Amino acid sequence: QPREDAFIIDEPKIDSEQSEIIISVKLTAPAVMIDATIEHINQQAQDKLPVINIYPSESYGYGNGAIAHPLEGEKLANELKKIFTDLKEVHCIEKVHLLVCASNAACVYIGQAVDRSQPEFIVYDYGNKMMEPKLRIYNDGNTTVIASNQNS
């Protein structure tokens, strides 16, 4: 059976001056490397960017089963799609730094939430000391482009 409270999404207050935001998805582990990467992104931005945190409820805990039922995954995708769209349309966010520690299945649901009417995404993956930007997803005016992002 799907669980109503499989995951929690904490959304911060977003200042109208902000153009970038960080989304931290920690479903399989607490992922201290994500925290180090958030600090690094803030240092580069010379700002403290708002962070949307997504994590499992305490009653279920971290692990590959954090999204244990297809309906939980669909709920995650639907909620993220609304958040991603609102970031651009309501808050005028231009860039999202997406940091994920989740199962492959959860990553597929997160990817399903990405749409062309949303901000640019910089998707990070694990590196040696912190997460590194690997993909850039953006709309070039005609189509959604997915590009390797080696130097962002």
CSV table of N, CA and C in Angstrom, one decimal, residues 10-140:
chain,number,residue,atom,x,y,z
A,10,ASP,N,10.2,20.4,2.6
A,10,ASP,CA,10.3,21.7,3.4
A,10,ASP,C,10.6,22.8,2.4
A,11,GLU,N,9.7,23.7,2.2
A,11,GLU,CA,9.9,24.8,1.3
A,11,GLU,C,10.2,26.1,2.1
A,12,PRO,N,11.3,26.8,1.8
A,12,PRO,CA,11.6,28.0,2.5
A,12,PRO,C,10.8,29.2,1.9
A,13,LYS,N,10.9,30.3,2.6
A,13,LYS,CA,10.4,31.5,2.1
A,13,LYS,C,11.4,32.0,1.0
A,14,ILE,N,10.9,32.3,-0.1
A,14,ILE,CA,11.8,32.7,-1.2
A,14,ILE,C,11.7,34.2,-1.4
A,15,ASP,N,12.8,34.9,-1.3
A,15,ASP,CA,12.9,36.3,-1.4
A,15,ASP,C,12.7,36.7,-2.9
A,16,SER,N,12.0,37.8,-3.2
A,16,SER,CA,11.8,38.1,-4.6
A,16,SER,C,13.1,38.5,-5.3
A,17,GLU,N,14.1,38.8,-4.6
A,17,GLU,CA,15.4,39.2,-5.2
A,17,GLU,C,16.2,37.9,-5.7
A,18,GLN,N,15.8,36.8,-5.2
A,18,GLN,CA,16.6,35.5,-5.5
A,18,GLN,C,16.3,35.1,-7.0
A,19,SER,N,17.4,34.7,-7.7
A,19,SER,CA,17.3,34.2,-9.0
A,19,SER,C,17.7,32.7,-9.1
A,20,GLU,N,18.3,32.2,-8.0
A,20,GLU,CA,18.7,30.8,-7.9
A,20,GLU,C,18.2,30.2,-6.6
A,21,ILE,N,18.1,28.8,-6.6
A,21,ILE,CA,17.6,28.1,-5.5
A,21,ILE,C,18.3,26.7,-5.5
A,22,ILE,N,18.4,26.1,-4.4
A,22,ILE,CA,19.0,24.7,-4.2
A,22,ILE,C,17.9,23.8,-3.8
A,23,ILE,N,17.8,22.6,-4.5
A,23,ILE,CA,16.9,21.6,-4.1
A,23,ILE,C,17.7,20.4,-3.6
A,24,SER,N,17.6,20.0,-2.4
A,24,SER,CA,18.3,18.9,-1.8
A,24,SER,C,17.4,17.8,-1.6
A,25,VAL,N,17.6,16.6,-2.2
A,25,VAL,CA,16.8,15.4,-2.1
A,25,VAL,C,17.7,14.4,-1.5
A,26,LYS,N,17.3,14.1,-0.2
A,26,LYS,CA,18.0,13.0,0.6
A,26,LYS,C,17.0,12.0,0.9
A,27,LEU,N,17.0,10.9,0.1
A,27,LEU,CA,16.0,9.8,0.4
A,27,LEU,C,16.7,8.5,0.8
A,28,THR,N,17.9,8.3,0.3
A,28,THR,CA,18.6,7.0,0.6
A,28,THR,C,19.5,7.1,1.8
A,29,ALA,N,20.0,8.4,2.1
A,29,ALA,CA,21.0,8.6,3.2
A,29,ALA,C,21.0,10.1,3.5
A,30,PRO,N,21.5,10.4,4.7
A,30,PRO,CA,21.5,11.8,5.1
A,30,PRO,C,22.5,12.6,4.2
A,31,ALA,N,23.4,12.0,3.6
A,31,ALA,CA,24.3,12.6,2.5
A,31,ALA,C,25.0,13.9,2.9
A,32,VAL,N,26.0,13.8,3.8
A,32,VAL,CA,26.7,15.0,4.2
A,32,VAL,C,27.4,15.7,3.0
A,33,MET,N,27.7,14.9,1.9
A,33,MET,CA,28.3,15.5,0.8
A,33,MET,C,27.3,16.6,0.1
A,34,ILE,N,26.1,16.4,0.3
A,34,ILE,CA,25.1,17.4,-0.2
A,34,ILE,C,25.3,18.7,0.6
A,35,ASP,N,25.4,18.5,1.9
A,35,ASP,CA,25.6,19.7,2.8
A,35,ASP,C,26.8,20.5,2.4
A,36,ALA,N,27.9,19.7,2.1
A,36,ALA,CA,29.2,20.4,1.8
A,36,ALA,C,29.0,21.1,0.4
A,37,THR,N,28.3,20.5,-0.5
A,37,THR,CA,28.1,21.1,-1.8
A,37,THR,C,27.2,22.4,-1.7
A,38,ILE,N,26.2,22.4,-0.8
A,38,ILE,CA,25.4,23.5,-0.6
A,38,ILE,C,26.2,24.7,-0.1
A,39,GLU,N,27.1,24.4,0.9
A,39,GLU,CA,28.1,25.4,1.4
A,39,GLU,C,28.9,26.0,0.2
A,40,HIS,N,29.4,25.1,-0.6
A,40,HIS,CA,30.2,25.5,-1.7
A,40,HIS,C,29.5,26.4,-2.7
A,41,ILE,N,28.2,26.0,-3.0
A,41,ILE,CA,27.4,26.8,-4.0
A,41,ILE,C,27.1,28.2,-3.4
A,42,ASN,N,26.9,28.2,-2.1
A,42,ASN,CA,26.6,29.5,-1.4
A,42,ASN,C,27.9,30.4,-1.4
A,43,GLN,N,29.1,29.8,-1.2
A,43,GLN,CA,30.3,30.6,-1.3
A,43,GLN,C,30.5,31.1,-2.7
A,44,GLN,N,30.2,30.3,-3.7
A,44,GLN,CA,30.4,30.8,-5.1
A,44,GLN,C,29.4,31.9,-5.4
A,45,ALA,N,28.2,31.8,-4.9
A,45,ALA,CA,27.1,32.7,-5.2
A,45,ALA,C,27.3,34.0,-4.3
A,46,GLN,N,28.2,33.9,-3.3
A,46,GLN,CA,28.4,35.0,-2.3
A,46,GLN,C,27.0,35.4,-1.7
A,47,ASP,N,26.2,34.3,-1.4
A,47,ASP,CA,24.9,34.5,-0.9
A,47,ASP,C,24.5,33.2,-0.2
A,48,LYS,N,23.4,33.3,0.5
A,48,LYS,CA,22.8,32.1,1.1
A,48,LYS,C,21.5,31.8,0.3
A,49,LEU,N,21.7,30.9,-0.6
A,49,LEU,CA,20.5,30.5,-1.5
A,49,LEU,C,19.5,29.7,-0.7
A,50,PRO,N,18.2,30.0,-0.9
A,50,PRO,CA,17.2,29.2,-0.3
A,50,PRO,C,17.3,27.7,-0.7
A,51,VAL,N,17.0,26.8,0.2
A,51,VAL,CA,17.1,25.4,0.0
A,51,VAL,C,15.7,24.7,0.2
A,52,ILE,N,15.2,24.0,-0.8
A,52,ILE,CA,14.1,23.1,-0.6
A,52,ILE,C,14.6,21.8,-0.2
A,53,ASN,N,14.2,21.3,0.9
A,53,ASN,CA,14.7,20.0,1.4
A,53,ASN,C,13.6,18.9,1.2
A,54,ILE,N,14.0,17.8,0.7
A,54,ILE,CA,13.1,16.6,0.5
A,54,ILE,C,13.8,15.4,1.2
A,55,TYR,N,13.0,14.8,2.1
A,55,TYR,CA,13.6,13.7,2.9
A,55,TYR,C,12.5,12.8,3.3
A,56,PRO,N,12.8,11.5,3.7
A,56,PRO,CA,11.8,10.6,4.1
A,56,PRO,C,11.2,11.0,5.5
A,57,SER,N,10.0,10.6,5.8
A,57,SER,CA,9.5,10.8,7.1
A,57,SER,C,10.2,10.0,8.1
A,58,GLU,N,10.3,10.4,9.3
A,58,GLU,CA,11.0,9.8,10.4
A,58,GLU,C,10.5,8.3,10.6
A,59,SER,N,9.2,8.1,10.4
A,59,SER,CA,8.7,6.8,10.7
A,59,SER,C,9.2,5.7,9.7
A,60,TYR,N,9.6,6.1,8.5
A,60,TYR,CA,10.1,5.2,7.5
A,60,TYR,C,11.6,5.2,7.4
A,61,GLY,N,12.2,6.3,7.5
A,61,GLY,CA,13.7,6.4,7.5
A,61,GLY,C,14.3,6.4,6.0
A,62,TYR,N,15.6,6.6,6.0
A,62,TYR,CA,16.3,6.6,4.7
A,62,TYR,C,16.5,5.2,4.2
A,63,GLY,N,16.7,5.1,2.9
A,63,GLY,CA,17.0,3.8,2.2
A,63,GLY,C,16.4,3.7,0.8
A,64,ASN,N,16.8,2.7,0.1
A,64,ASN,CA,16.3,2.5,-1.3
A,64,ASN,C,14.8,2.4,-1.3
A,65,GLY,N,14.1,2.0,-0.2
A,65,GLY,CA,12.7,1.9,-0.1
A,65,GLY,C,12.0,3.2,0.3
A,66,ALA,N,12.7,4.3,0.3
A,66,ALA,CA,12.1,5.6,0.7
A,66,ALA,C,10.9,5.9,-0.2
A,67,ILE,N,11.0,5.6,-1.5
A,67,ILE,CA,9.8,5.7,-2.4
A,67,ILE,C,9.5,4.2,-2.7
A,68,ALA,N,8.6,3.6,-1.9
A,68,ALA,CA,8.4,2.1,-2.0
A,68,ALA,C,7.3,1.7,-2.9
A,69,HIS,N,6.5,2.6,-3.4
A,69,HIS,CA,5.3,2.2,-4.2
A,69,HIS,C,5.2,3.2,-5.3
A,70,PRO,N,4.8,2.7,-6.5
A,70,PRO,CA,4.6,3.6,-7.7
A,70,PRO,C,3.8,4.8,-7.4
A,71,LEU,N,2.7,4.7,-6.6
A,71,LEU,CA,1.9,5.9,-6.3
A,71,LEU,C,2.6,6.9,-5.5
A,72,GLU,N,3.6,6.5,-4.6
A,72,GLU,CA,4.4,7.4,-3.9
A,72,GLU,C,5.3,8.2,-4.9
A,73,GLY,N,5.9,7.5,-5.9
A,73,GLY,CA,6.7,8.1,-6.9
A,73,GLY,C,5.9,9.1,-7.7
A,74,GLU,N,4.7,8.7,-8.1
A,74,GLU,CA,3.8,9.6,-8.9
A,74,GLU,C,3.5,10.9,-8.0
A,75,LYS,N,3.3,10.7,-6.8
A,75,LYS,CA,3.0,11.8,-5.9
A,75,LYS,C,4.2,12.8,-5.8
A,76,LEU,N,5.4,12.2,-5.7
A,76,LEU,CA,6.6,12.9,-5.6
A,76,LEU,C,6.8,13.7,-7.0
A,77,ALA,N,6.6,13.1,-8.1
A,77,ALA,CA,6.7,13.7,-9.4
A,77,ALA,C,5.7,14.9,-9.5
A,78,ASN,N,4.5,14.6,-9.2
A,78,ASN,CA,3.4,15.7,-9.3
A,78,ASN,C,3.7,16.9,-8.4
A,79,GLU,N,4.1,16.6,-7.1
A,79,GLU,CA,4.4,17.7,-6.2
A,79,GLU,C,5.6,18.5,-6.7
A,80,LEU,N,6.7,17.8,-7.2
A,80,LEU,CA,7.9,18.5,-7.7
A,80,LEU,C,7.5,19.3,-9.0
A,81,LYS,N,6.7,18.8,-9.8
A,81,LYS,CA,6.4,19.5,-11.1
A,81,LYS,C,5.7,20.8,-10.7
A,82,LYS,N,4.8,20.8,-9.7
A,82,LYS,CA,4.2,22.1,-9.3
A,82,LYS,C,5.2,23.0,-8.7
A,83,ILE,N,6.1,22.5,-7.8
A,83,ILE,CA,7.1,23.3,-7.2
A,83,ILE,C,8.0,23.9,-8.3
A,84,PHE,N,8.5,23.1,-9.2
A,84,PHE,CA,9.4,23.5,-10.2
A,84,PHE,C,8.8,24.6,-11.1
A,85,THR,N,7.5,24.4,-11.5
A,85,THR,CA,6.8,25.4,-12.3
A,85,THR,C,6.6,26.7,-11.5
A,86,ASP,N,6.2,26.6,-10.3
A,86,ASP,CA,6.0,27.8,-9.4
A,86,ASP,C,7.3,28.6,-9.2
A,87,LEU,N,8.4,27.9,-9.1
A,87,LEU,CA,9.7,28.6,-8.9
A,87,LEU,C,9.9,29.6,-10.1
A,88,LYS,N,9.6,29.2,-11.3
A,88,LYS,CA,9.8,30.1,-12.4
A,88,LYS,C,8.6,31.1,-12.5
A,89,GLU,N,7.4,30.6,-12.5
A,89,GLU,CA,6.2,31.5,-12.8
A,89,GLU,C,5.8,32.4,-11.6
A,90,VAL,N,6.0,31.9,-10.4
A,90,VAL,CA,5.6,32.7,-9.2
A,90,VAL,C,6.8,33.5,-8.6
A,91,HIS,N,7.9,32.8,-8.5
A,91,HIS,CA,9.1,33.4,-7.8
A,91,HIS,C,10.2,33.9,-8.8
A,92,CYS,N,10.0,33.7,-10.1
A,92,CYS,CA,11.0,34.2,-11.1
A,92,CYS,C,12.4,33.6,-10.9
A,93,ILE,N,12.5,32.4,-10.4
A,93,ILE,CA,13.7,31.7,-10.2
A,93,ILE,C,14.2,31.3,-11.6
A,94,GLU,N,15.5,31.6,-11.9
A,94,GLU,CA,16.1,31.3,-13.2
A,94,GLU,C,16.9,30.0,-13.2
A,95,LYS,N,17.5,29.6,-12.0
A,95,LYS,CA,18.3,28.5,-12.0
A,95,LYS,C,18.1,27.7,-10.7
A,96,VAL,N,18.0,26.3,-10.9
A,96,VAL,CA,17.9,25.4,-9.8
A,96,VAL,C,19.1,24.5,-9.7
A,97,HIS,N,19.7,24.4,-8.5
A,97,HIS,CA,20.8,23.5,-8.3
A,97,HIS,C,20.2,22.3,-7.7
A,98,LEU,N,20.2,21.1,-8.4
A,98,LEU,CA,19.5,19.9,-8.0
A,98,LEU,C,20.5,18.9,-7.5
A,99,LEU,N,20.5,18.6,-6.2
A,99,LEU,CA,21.4,17.7,-5.5
A,99,LEU,C,20.6,16.5,-5.0
A,100,VAL,N,20.9,15.3,-5.5
A,100,VAL,CA,20.0,14.1,-5.2
A,100,VAL,C,20.8,13.0,-4.6
A,101,CYS,N,20.3,12.4,-3.6
A,101,CYS,CA,20.8,11.1,-3.0
A,101,CYS,C,19.5,10.3,-2.9
A,102,ALA,N,19.3,9.5,-4.0
A,102,ALA,CA,18.0,8.7,-4.0
A,102,ALA,C,18.2,7.5,-4.9
A,103,SER,N,17.3,6.6,-4.8
A,103,SER,CA,17.3,5.4,-5.6
A,103,SER,C,17.1,5.7,-7.1
A,104,ASN,N,17.5,4.8,-8.0
A,104,ASN,CA,17.2,5.1,-9.4
A,104,ASN,C,15.8,5.3,-9.7
A,105,ALA,N,14.9,4.6,-9.0
A,105,ALA,CA,13.5,4.7,-9.2
A,105,ALA,C,13.0,6.2,-8.8
A,106,ALA,N,13.5,6.6,-7.7
A,106,ALA,CA,13.1,8.0,-7.2
A,106,ALA,C,13.7,9.0,-8.2
A,107,CYS,N,14.9,8.8,-8.7
A,107,CYS,CA,15.5,9.7,-9.7
A,107,CYS,C,14.6,9.8,-11.0
A,108,VAL,N,14.1,8.7,-11.4
A,108,VAL,CA,13.2,8.7,-12.6
A,108,VAL,C,12.0,9.6,-12.3
A,109,TYR,N,11.4,9.4,-11.1
A,109,TYR,CA,10.2,10.3,-10.8
A,109,TYR,C,10.6,11.8,-10.7
A,110,ILE,N,11.8,12.1,-10.2
A,110,ILE,CA,12.2,13.5,-10.1
A,110,ILE,C,12.4,14.0,-11.6
A,111,GLY,N,13.0,13.2,-12.4
A,111,GLY,CA,13.2,13.6,-13.8
A,111,GLY,C,11.8,13.8,-14.5
A,112,GLN,N,10.8,13.0,-14.2
A,112,GLN,CA,9.5,13.2,-14.8
A,112,GLN,C,8.9,14.6,-14.5
A,113,ALA,N,9.3,15.2,-13.4
A,113,ALA,CA,8.8,16.4,-13.0
A,113,ALA,C,9.4,17.6,-13.7
A,114,VAL,N,10.5,17.4,-14.4
A,114,VAL,CA,11.1,18.5,-15.2
A,114,VAL,C,10.4,18.8,-16.5
A,115,ASP,N,10.1,20.1,-16.7
A,115,ASP,CA,9.3,20.5,-17.9
A,115,ASP,C,9.9,21.7,-18.5
A,116,ARG,N,9.6,22.0,-19.7
A,116,ARG,CA,10.2,23.1,-20.4
A,116,ARG,C,9.8,24.5,-19.9
A,117,SER,N,8.7,24.6,-19.1
A,117,SER,CA,8.2,25.9,-18.6
A,117,SER,C,8.8,26.1,-17.2
A,118,GLN,N,10.0,25.6,-16.9
A,118,GLN,CA,10.6,25.7,-15.6
A,118,GLN,C,11.9,26.3,-15.7
A,119,PRO,N,12.6,26.6,-14.6
A,119,PRO,CA,13.9,27.2,-14.6
A,119,PRO,C,14.9,26.3,-15.2
A,120,GLU,N,16.1,26.8,-15.4
A,120,GLU,CA,17.3,26.0,-15.8
A,120,GLU,C,17.6,25.1,-14.6
A,121,PHE,N,18.0,23.9,-14.9
A,121,PHE,CA,18.5,23.0,-13.8
A,121,PHE,C,19.9,22.6,-14.0
A,122,ILE,N,20.7,22.7,-12.9
A,122,ILE,CA,22.1,22.2,-12.9
A,122,ILE,C,22.0,21.0,-12.0
A,123,VAL,N,22.2,19.8,-12.6
A,123,VAL,CA,22.1,18.5,-11.9
A,123,VAL,C,23.5,18.1,-11.4
A,124,TYR,N,23.6,17.8,-10.2
A,124,TYR,CA,24.9,17.4,-9.6
A,124,TYR,C,25.0,15.9,-9.4
A,125,ASP,N,26.2,15.4,-9.4
A,125,ASP,CA,26.4,14.0,-9.1
A,125,ASP,C,27.6,13.9,-8.1
A,126,TYR,N,27.8,12.8,-7.5
A,126,TYR,CA,28.9,12.6,-6.6
A,126,TYR,C,30.3,12.7,-7.2
A,127,GLY,N,31.2,13.5,-6.6
A,127,GLY,CA,32.5,13.6,-7.0
A,127,GLY,C,33.4,13.1,-5.8
A,128,ASN,N,34.7,13.5,-5.8
A,128,ASN,CA,35.6,13.1,-4.7
A,128,ASN,C,35.3,13.7,-3.4
A,129,LYS,N,35.2,15.0,-3.3
A,129,LYS,CA,35.0,15.7,-2.0
A,129,LYS,C,33.6,16.3,-1.8
A,130,MET,N,33.0,16.6,-3.0
A,130,MET,CA,31.6,17.1,-2.9
A,130,MET,C,31.0,16.8,-4.2
A,131,MET,N,29.7,17.1,-4.3
A,131,MET,CA,29.0,16.8,-5.6
A,131,MET,C,29.4,17.8,-6.6
A,132,GLU,N,29.4,17.4,-7.9
A,132,GLU,CA,29.9,18.2,-9.0
A,132,GLU,C,28.8,18.4,-10.0
A,133,PRO,N,28.7,19.6,-10.7
A,133,PRO,CA,27.7,19.8,-11.7
A,133,PRO,C,27.9,18.9,-12.9
A,134,LYS,N,27.0,18.1,-13.3
A,134,LYS,CA,27.2,17.2,-14.4
A,134,LYS,C,26.3,17.4,-15.6
A,135,LEU,N,25.0,17.9,-15.4
A,135,LEU,CA,24.1,18.1,-16.4
A,135,LEU,C,23.5,19.5,-16.3
A,136,ARG,N,23.2,20.1,-17.5
A,136,ARG,CA,22.5,21.3,-17.5
A,136,ARG,C,21.2,21.1,-18.4
A,137,ILE,N,20.1,21.3,-17.8
A,137,ILE,CA,18.8,21.2,-18.5
A,137,ILE,C,18.1,22.5,-18.6
A,138,TYR,N,17.8,22.9,-19.8
A,138,TYR,CA,17.3,24.3,-20.0
A,138,TYR,C,16.5,24.3,-21.3
A,139,ASN,N,15.7,25.4,-21.4
A,139,ASN,CA,14.9,25.6,-22.6
A,139,ASN,C,15.6,26.6,-23.5
A,140,ASP,N,15.9,26.3,-24.7
A,140,ASP,CA,16.6,27.3,-25.6
A,140,ASP,C,15.7,28.2,-26.4
